[in-house]
Short mmCIF file of C-alpha atoms and ligand atoms in Angstrom, two decimals:
data_model
loop_
_atom_site.label_atom_id
_atom_site.label_comp_id
_atom_site.label_asym_id
_atom_site.label_seq_id
_atom_site.Cartn_x
_atom_site.Cartn_y
_atom_site.Cartn_z
CA MET A 1 -48.57 -32.59 71.86
CA SER A 2 -52.41 -32.68 70.68
CA LYS A 3 -52.90 -33.70 67.23
CA ARG A 4 -54.33 -32.21 64.61
CA ASP A 5 -57.49 -33.99 62.91
CA PHE A 6 -56.61 -36.00 60.78
CA TYR A 7 -59.27 -35.04 58.28
CA GLU A 8 -57.91 -31.66 58.61
CA VAL A 9 -54.64 -32.12 58.07
CA LEU A 10 -55.78 -33.92 54.14
CA GLY A 11 -58.13 -30.92 54.07
CA VAL A 12 -61.01 -33.36 53.10
CA ALA A 13 -64.55 -33.83 54.69
CA ARG A 14 -65.04 -37.45 57.06
CA ASP A 15 -67.26 -38.84 54.41
CA ALA A 16 -64.41 -38.51 51.92
CA SER A 17 -64.20 -41.11 49.72
CA ASP A 18 -60.76 -43.26 49.47
CA ARG A 19 -60.69 -42.22 45.96
CA ASP A 20 -60.57 -38.33 47.59
CA ILE A 21 -57.91 -39.12 49.95
CA LYS A 22 -55.89 -40.21 48.41
CA LYS A 23 -56.19 -37.67 45.96
CA ALA A 24 -55.16 -35.18 48.58
CA TYR A 25 -52.66 -37.47 50.31
CA LYS A 26 -50.88 -36.83 46.30
CA ARG A 27 -50.75 -33.34 46.74
CA LEU A 28 -49.93 -33.07 49.77
CA ALA A 29 -47.39 -35.95 50.17
CA MET A 30 -45.36 -34.01 46.35
CA LYS A 31 -45.51 -30.13 48.37
CA TYR A 32 -43.95 -31.41 52.20
CA HIS A 33 -42.41 -34.52 50.17
CA PRO A 34 -38.05 -34.47 51.81
CA ASP A 35 -36.51 -34.52 48.57
CA ARG A 36 -38.44 -31.74 48.33
CA ASN A 37 -37.72 -29.51 51.04
CA PRO A 38 -34.03 -31.02 52.23
CA GLY A 39 -33.78 -29.16 55.29
CA ASP A 40 -36.70 -27.84 55.99
CA GLU A 41 -37.96 -29.52 59.69
CA ALA A 42 -41.18 -27.56 59.30
CA ALA A 43 -42.30 -29.64 55.47
CA GLU A 44 -40.30 -33.00 57.65
CA ALA A 45 -43.26 -32.73 60.24
CA ALA A 46 -45.92 -31.63 57.98
CA PHE A 47 -45.12 -34.50 55.36
CA LYS A 48 -45.32 -36.43 58.88
CA GLU A 49 -48.72 -35.70 59.79
CA VAL A 50 -49.85 -35.85 56.33
CA LYS A 51 -48.74 -39.49 55.52
CA GLU A 52 -50.21 -40.87 58.94
CA ALA A 53 -53.63 -39.54 58.83
CA TYR A 54 -53.48 -40.69 54.97
CA GLU A 55 -52.14 -44.38 56.57
CA ILE A 56 -55.28 -43.93 59.31
CA LEU A 57 -57.72 -42.65 56.98
CA THR A 58 -57.08 -44.94 54.06
CA ASP A 59 -57.57 -48.20 56.60
CA GLU A 60 -60.66 -49.34 57.08
CA GLN A 61 -60.56 -50.94 60.72
CA LYS A 62 -58.42 -48.11 61.96
CA ARG A 63 -60.40 -45.43 59.68
CA ALA A 64 -63.24 -46.65 62.03
CA ALA A 65 -62.23 -46.84 65.46
CA TYR A 66 -60.30 -42.69 64.70
CA ASP A 67 -64.13 -41.68 64.05
CA GLN A 68 -65.20 -43.32 66.24
CA PHE A 69 -62.68 -43.10 69.49
CA GLY A 70 -60.16 -40.20 68.03
CA HIS A 71 -56.87 -40.11 68.08
CA ALA A 72 -57.05 -42.21 71.26
CA GLY A 73 -58.87 -45.30 69.06
CA VAL A 74 -55.41 -45.44 66.39
CA ASP A 75 -52.66 -44.73 68.72
CA PRO A 76 -50.02 -46.54 67.99
CA ASN A 77 -48.08 -46.68 71.41
CA ARG A 78 -50.68 -49.15 72.26
CA GLY A 79 -50.60 -51.75 69.21
CA ALA A 80 -47.19 -53.30 68.65
CA GLY A 81 -46.08 -50.10 67.05
CA GLY A 82 -42.31 -49.55 66.64
CA PHE A 83 -41.11 -49.49 62.39
CA GLY A 84 -43.80 -50.41 60.27
CA GLY A 85 -46.29 -50.26 63.37
CA GLY A 86 -49.17 -52.32 64.56
CA GLY A 87 -52.24 -50.77 64.77
CA GLY A 88 -55.12 -49.73 67.60
CA ALA A 89 -56.86 -52.39 69.23
CA ASP A 90 -59.37 -55.31 67.00
CA PHE A 91 -62.99 -53.82 67.64
CA GLY A 92 -64.40 -56.71 64.38
CA ASP A 93 -62.21 -59.59 66.09
CA ILE A 94 -63.10 -59.23 69.74
CA PHE A 95 -67.40 -58.76 68.80
CA GLY A 96 -66.56 -61.16 65.62
CA ASP A 97 -66.17 -63.79 68.54
CA VAL A 98 -67.50 -63.82 70.84
CA PHE A 99 -71.59 -62.79 68.10
CA GLY A 100 -69.60 -65.01 65.50
CA ASP A 101 -69.74 -68.84 68.11
CA ILE A 102 -73.69 -68.09 69.43
CA PHE A 103 -75.45 -67.43 65.38
CA GLY A 104 -73.15 -70.02 64.10
CA GLY A 105 -73.03 -66.79 61.26
CA ARG A 106 -70.15 -65.03 59.69
CA ARG A 107 -69.08 -61.74 61.87
CA GLY A 108 -72.23 -59.12 63.39
CA GLY A 109 -73.07 -56.84 60.88
CA ARG A 110 -71.83 -55.91 56.66
CA GLN A 111 -69.68 -57.92 54.74
CA GLN A 112 -67.31 -55.20 52.65
CA ALA A 113 -65.43 -55.52 49.70
CA ARG A 114 -62.86 -57.01 50.42
CA GLY A 115 -59.65 -55.08 51.35
CA GLY A 116 -55.95 -55.98 49.59
CA SER A 117 -53.91 -58.64 51.31
CA ASP A 118 -49.98 -56.49 52.27
CA LEU A 119 -47.44 -57.85 49.74
CA ARG A 120 -43.88 -58.02 51.18
CA TYR A 121 -40.82 -57.90 48.80
CA ASN A 122 -37.84 -59.61 49.35
CA LEU A 123 -34.86 -57.35 48.48
CA GLU A 124 -31.23 -58.43 48.49
CA LEU A 125 -28.56 -55.19 49.33
CA SER A 126 -25.04 -54.77 49.37
CA LEU A 127 -23.67 -54.34 52.98
CA GLU A 128 -22.32 -50.79 50.68
CA GLU A 129 -26.19 -50.02 50.03
CA ALA A 130 -27.58 -50.77 53.25
CA VAL A 131 -24.96 -48.54 54.66
CA LYS A 132 -25.16 -45.46 52.92
CA GLY A 133 -29.07 -45.30 51.78
CA CYS A 134 -29.88 -46.18 47.90
CA LYS A 135 -32.42 -46.15 45.72
CA LYS A 136 -33.78 -49.52 44.55
CA GLU A 137 -36.03 -50.15 41.49
CA LEU A 138 -38.67 -53.24 42.99
CA LYS A 139 -40.50 -55.17 40.18
CA ILE A 140 -43.42 -56.24 42.21
CA PRO A 141 -46.22 -58.80 41.03
CA SER A 142 -49.31 -57.05 42.38
CA LEU A 143 -53.20 -57.42 41.67
CA SER A 144 -54.40 -53.44 40.93
CA SER A 145 -57.03 -51.89 40.81
CA CYS A 146 -58.71 -52.40 36.81
CA ASP A 147 -58.26 -49.14 34.97
CA SER A 148 -60.28 -49.95 32.45
CA CYS A 149 -63.56 -49.76 35.09
CA GLY A 150 -61.75 -47.14 37.44
CA GLY A 151 -61.89 -50.66 40.20
CA THR A 152 -66.07 -51.57 40.12
CA GLY A 153 -66.01 -53.99 38.40
CA SER A 154 -68.46 -52.59 36.24
CA LYS A 155 -68.52 -52.32 32.39
CA SER A 156 -70.75 -48.58 33.40
CA LYS A 157 -71.53 -46.30 35.45
CA THR A 158 -74.85 -47.82 35.98
CA GLY A 159 -73.60 -51.23 36.25
CA VAL A 160 -73.68 -51.82 40.22
CA SER A 161 -76.85 -51.70 41.65
CA SER A 162 -77.71 -52.76 45.41
CA CYS A 163 -78.34 -56.77 45.89
CA GLY A 164 -81.72 -57.04 46.08
CA THR A 165 -82.23 -60.81 48.03
CA CYS A 166 -80.48 -58.58 51.03
CA HIS A 167 -81.26 -54.81 50.49
CA GLY A 168 -77.36 -54.25 50.33
CA THR A 169 -76.48 -55.78 53.44
CA GLY A 170 -74.72 -58.65 52.31
CA GLN A 171 -76.81 -61.01 54.97
CA VAL A 172 -80.29 -62.48 55.43
CA GLN A 173 -82.20 -63.44 57.93
CA ILE A 174 -83.36 -67.61 58.57
CA ARG A 175 -85.35 -68.44 60.84
CA GLN A 176 -84.23 -71.03 62.88
CA GLY A 177 -85.93 -71.67 66.03
CA PHE A 178 -86.35 -68.55 68.23
CA PHE A 179 -84.24 -67.29 66.85
CA ALA A 180 -83.21 -65.50 63.40
CA VAL A 181 -79.79 -66.82 61.82
CA ALA A 182 -78.26 -64.04 59.82
CA GLN A 183 -76.11 -65.17 56.83
CA THR A 184 -74.07 -64.18 54.09
CA CYS A 185 -75.78 -64.38 51.00
CA PRO A 186 -75.82 -66.65 48.65
CA THR A 187 -76.71 -63.76 45.65
CA CYS A 188 -74.29 -60.90 46.57
CA GLY A 189 -71.85 -63.82 48.16
CA GLY A 190 -72.05 -60.92 50.59
CA ARG A 191 -70.21 -57.43 48.52
CA GLY A 192 -74.20 -56.11 49.48
CA LYS A 193 -73.53 -54.77 45.54
CA VAL A 194 -74.36 -57.07 42.03
CA ILE A 195 -73.07 -56.40 38.59
CA LYS A 196 -74.84 -55.97 35.49
CA ASP A 197 -72.02 -56.21 33.33
CA PRO A 198 -68.98 -57.15 33.83
CA CYS A 199 -66.60 -55.83 32.80
CA ASN A 200 -64.81 -57.46 30.32
CA LYS A 201 -61.36 -57.01 31.57
CA CYS A 202 -61.44 -58.00 35.23
CA HIS A 203 -64.23 -60.41 34.47
CA GLY A 204 -65.94 -58.31 37.55
CA GLN A 205 -63.24 -58.40 40.28
CA GLY A 206 -62.49 -54.88 40.17
CA ARG A 207 -58.55 -56.30 40.04
CA VAL A 208 -56.00 -56.93 37.06
CA GLU A 209 -52.77 -58.60 37.85
CA THR A 210 -49.74 -56.25 36.95
CA THR A 211 -46.42 -56.74 37.41
CA LYS A 212 -45.29 -52.39 38.90
CA THR A 213 -42.22 -50.77 39.32
CA LEU A 214 -41.53 -48.36 42.00
CA SER A 215 -39.21 -46.05 43.42
CA VAL A 216 -37.84 -47.32 46.76
CA THR A 217 -35.99 -45.23 48.85
CA ILE A 218 -33.08 -47.30 51.20
CA PRO A 219 -32.19 -44.85 53.74
CA ALA A 220 -29.04 -45.27 55.26
CA GLY A 221 -28.26 -47.28 57.95
CA VAL A 222 -30.84 -50.13 57.60
CA ASP A 223 -29.82 -53.89 59.23
CA ASN A 224 -31.21 -57.39 58.34
CA GLY A 225 -34.46 -58.25 59.80
CA ASP A 226 -35.62 -54.27 58.85
CA ARG A 227 -38.80 -53.99 56.64
CA ILE A 228 -39.70 -50.81 54.98
CA ARG A 229 -43.59 -49.97 54.88
CA LEU A 230 -44.94 -48.72 52.41
CA ALA A 231 -48.82 -47.78 52.51
CA GLY A 232 -51.02 -48.46 49.79
CA GLU A 233 -48.44 -50.64 47.38
CA GLY A 234 -49.52 -53.83 48.20
CA GLU A 235 -52.55 -55.54 46.30
CA ALA A 236 -55.68 -53.27 45.36
CA GLY A 237 -58.67 -53.45 47.08
CA GLU A 238 -62.04 -55.57 45.26
CA MET A 239 -64.08 -52.91 43.89
CA GLY A 240 -62.48 -50.38 45.26
CA ALA A 241 -61.38 -50.70 48.63
CA PRO A 242 -58.73 -49.58 50.05
CA ALA A 243 -55.46 -51.70 48.82
CA GLY A 244 -52.59 -53.85 50.89
CA ASP A 245 -49.30 -52.56 52.00
CA LEU A 246 -46.39 -53.29 50.92
CA TYR A 247 -43.43 -54.65 53.58
CA VAL A 248 -39.94 -54.57 51.75
CA GLN A 249 -37.98 -56.96 53.45
CA VAL A 250 -34.13 -55.65 54.01
CA HIS A 251 -31.88 -58.77 53.73
CA ILE A 252 -28.47 -58.70 53.19
CA LYS A 253 -25.46 -60.22 51.57
CA GLU A 254 -22.12 -61.69 53.38
CA HIS A 255 -18.70 -59.06 52.12
CA PRO A 256 -16.21 -60.39 51.16
CA ILE A 257 -13.68 -58.40 54.22
CA PHE A 258 -16.12 -57.00 56.54
CA VAL A 259 -18.65 -58.98 58.88
CA ARG A 260 -21.14 -56.39 60.52
CA ASP A 261 -22.34 -56.97 64.54
CA GLY A 262 -25.18 -53.82 64.62
CA ASN A 263 -22.61 -50.79 64.15
CA ASN A 264 -20.16 -51.57 64.08
CA LEU A 265 -17.57 -53.28 61.85
CA TYR A 266 -15.12 -56.32 62.37
CA CYS A 267 -12.67 -57.21 60.30
CA GLU A 268 -8.96 -59.34 59.60
CA VAL A 269 -6.22 -57.25 58.36
CA PRO A 270 -2.86 -59.46 57.68
CA ILE A 271 0.80 -58.06 58.55
CA SER A 272 3.82 -59.00 58.29
CA PHE A 273 6.31 -61.05 61.07
CA ALA A 274 8.86 -58.20 60.48
CA ASN A 275 6.13 -55.18 60.85
CA ALA A 276 4.22 -56.38 63.72
CA ALA A 277 8.12 -56.49 65.73
CA LEU A 278 9.28 -53.20 64.62
CA GLY A 279 5.86 -51.82 64.89
CA GLY A 280 4.88 -49.02 62.43
CA GLU A 281 2.01 -48.30 59.43
CA ILE A 282 -0.39 -50.61 57.86
CA GLU A 283 -3.11 -49.60 55.88
CA VAL A 284 -6.71 -50.84 56.27
CA PRO A 285 -10.12 -50.76 54.33
CA THR A 286 -13.24 -48.55 55.53
CA LEU A 287 -15.98 -48.52 53.33
CA ASP A 288 -15.07 -44.92 52.74
CA GLY A 289 -11.58 -46.31 51.57
CA ARG A 290 -8.30 -47.06 52.63
CA VAL A 291 -7.35 -45.91 56.06
CA SER A 292 -4.22 -45.85 57.15
CA LEU A 293 -2.87 -47.66 60.79
CA LYS A 294 -0.26 -46.76 63.69
CA VAL A 295 0.97 -50.80 64.88
CA PRO A 296 2.66 -50.42 68.22
CA SER A 297 6.48 -52.11 67.67
CA GLU A 298 5.95 -56.20 69.70
CA THR A 299 2.17 -56.23 68.22
CA GLN A 300 1.22 -60.07 69.03
CA THR A 301 -1.55 -61.65 66.22
CA GLY A 302 -5.66 -61.48 67.18
CA ARG A 303 -4.52 -58.19 68.64
CA MET A 304 -7.78 -55.20 68.16
CA PHE A 305 -7.77 -52.00 67.18
CA ARG A 306 -10.61 -49.98 67.70
CA LEU A 307 -10.87 -47.21 64.50
CA ARG A 308 -13.90 -44.86 66.02
CA GLY A 309 -16.87 -43.59 64.23
CA LYS A 310 -15.70 -45.36 60.92
CA GLY A 311 -18.93 -48.04 61.89
CA VAL A 312 -22.58 -47.72 60.68
CA LYS A 313 -24.82 -44.51 61.67
CA SER A 314 -27.51 -46.59 62.66
CA VAL A 315 -30.92 -45.68 60.82
CA ARG A 316 -32.95 -45.39 63.82
CA SER A 317 -30.88 -43.57 67.16
CA HIS A 318 -28.16 -41.74 64.42
CA ALA A 319 -25.06 -43.21 66.36
CA VAL A 320 -21.95 -44.39 64.48
CA GLY A 321 -20.59 -47.57 65.22
CA ASP A 322 -17.02 -48.50 64.85
CA LEU A 323 -14.42 -50.41 62.70
CA ILE A 324 -12.25 -52.96 64.39
CA CYS A 325 -9.03 -54.45 63.11
CA LYS A 326 -7.79 -57.86 64.16
CA VAL A 327 -5.02 -58.21 63.06
CA ILE A 328 -2.95 -61.13 61.71
CA VAL A 329 0.64 -61.88 61.83
CA GLU A 330 1.50 -63.67 59.08
CA THR A 331 4.14 -66.76 58.56
CA PRO A 332 6.53 -65.46 55.30
CA VAL A 333 6.44 -67.41 52.07
CA ASN A 334 8.35 -69.01 49.50
CA LEU A 335 11.19 -67.50 50.81
CA THR A 336 14.74 -67.44 49.17
CA GLU A 337 18.25 -68.65 50.05
CA ARG A 338 19.29 -65.15 51.54
CA GLN A 339 15.72 -64.67 53.73
CA LYS A 340 16.27 -68.19 55.40
CA GLU A 341 19.56 -67.01 55.54
CA LEU A 342 18.66 -64.18 57.76
CA LEU A 343 15.71 -65.80 59.80
CA ARG A 344 18.40 -68.32 61.11
CA GLU A 345 20.57 -66.16 61.45
CA PHE A 346 18.00 -64.71 63.89
CA GLU A 347 17.02 -67.98 65.29
CA GLU A 348 20.09 -68.32 66.92
CA THR A 349 20.58 -64.05 68.52
CA CYS A 350 17.36 -65.22 70.43
CA ALA A 351 18.80 -68.27 71.35
CA VAL A 352 21.81 -67.52 73.16
CA SER A 353 20.42 -63.33 73.84
CA ALA A 354 19.26 -63.07 77.30
CA LYS A 355 16.44 -61.37 76.48
CA ARG A 356 13.57 -62.45 76.56
CA HIS A 357 11.92 -63.05 73.17
CA LYS A 358 8.76 -65.17 72.69
CA PRO A 359 6.82 -64.41 75.63
CA LYS A 360 3.87 -67.10 74.97
CA ALA A 361 6.78 -69.66 73.97
CA GLU A 362 8.20 -69.16 77.58
CA GLY A 363 5.08 -68.77 79.06
CA PHE A 364 4.02 -72.12 77.52
CA PHE A 365 7.02 -74.27 78.40
CA ASP A 366 7.19 -73.10 81.80
CA GLY A 367 3.60 -74.01 82.22
CA VAL A 368 4.22 -77.36 80.11
CA LYS A 369 7.92 -78.36 82.80
CA LYS A 370 6.04 -77.10 85.76
CA PHE A 371 3.32 -79.74 84.45
CA PHE A 372 5.53 -82.46 84.31
CA ASP A 373 7.62 -81.45 87.39
CA ASP A 374 3.83 -81.48 89.28
CA LEU A 375 3.72 -85.30 88.23
CA THR A 376 6.72 -85.87 89.02
CA SER A 377 7.13 -84.68 92.33
ZN1 LIG B 1 -62.36 -53.86 35.26
ZN1 LIG B 2 -77.12 -60.31 48.52
#
């Protein structure tokens, strides 16, 4: 399937600013959001397309790679890919290593205003929340774009000008013997711009420390270690540069009853000695409430019963796991005289019976006898 051009998807020009791209994305994302179009597959596909275009075009490096090489330049299958995905090849690093070493300067070319850092948020979920999905409000301490200056760092619109020392390139050339060595411009620190009247609120950084509240939808089936990437929700970049991403790292709290292993759930269910011997129905817990389980007569302790489809629905494949119940036969306590009497009577009947009533014990003592017989012979 050939992919549509990312600029076309967002309906923006090839030289569109980050701001314009964000605007277009917000508008389209609202329009196609699955919450607003339940069950509409075309809308869902459009939403994914828009999201991908936005993620590439707001990432400085990926956008440059896309502009130069098209879709091949940003093919996620070439990078780490998967959940939270890596990216295309990092061309800057390759050239930086080669030229940086020879000339002793910074990476070749103009240094851009720094993009915001990615942030990680550790989110604790109960097993029920992870299995069924939930909405969470995250409070994130963050650097966000200064609203006083619109992220430019300057009090007035005309206050930002190209640096006179480096003429906006961010680097100055110094002659050393045969070589012209490029160094970071000392006047503007490599940004290529100087601010004459820095904004009071952010002191010319274009960013301020804030706490933002994000509402995040956690998909059903997430497990320990899963990451959810929220593009553009990390730290704001310097002077209007693109924001980083926010990675929500899922941690699942221990559950009092269930232990999860992939899509399967395990639990131990106590069962009375009489129930285990006679067989019958017992109640077992599931995440959707109690269900009854038929236990055959002569059930031994530790026997496992599999309840198909009562496990966890995978967030990736939508396959549903099983619930595996291990029954534990319980020794009765706090016996009354009457109960003791009955049990003694029961024990006596076992002793005089011609049948074998204790498969384990009898097998065990047969083994012990054989062991000693072998020793003495
Ligand atoms: Zn400001
Ligand atoms: Zn400069």
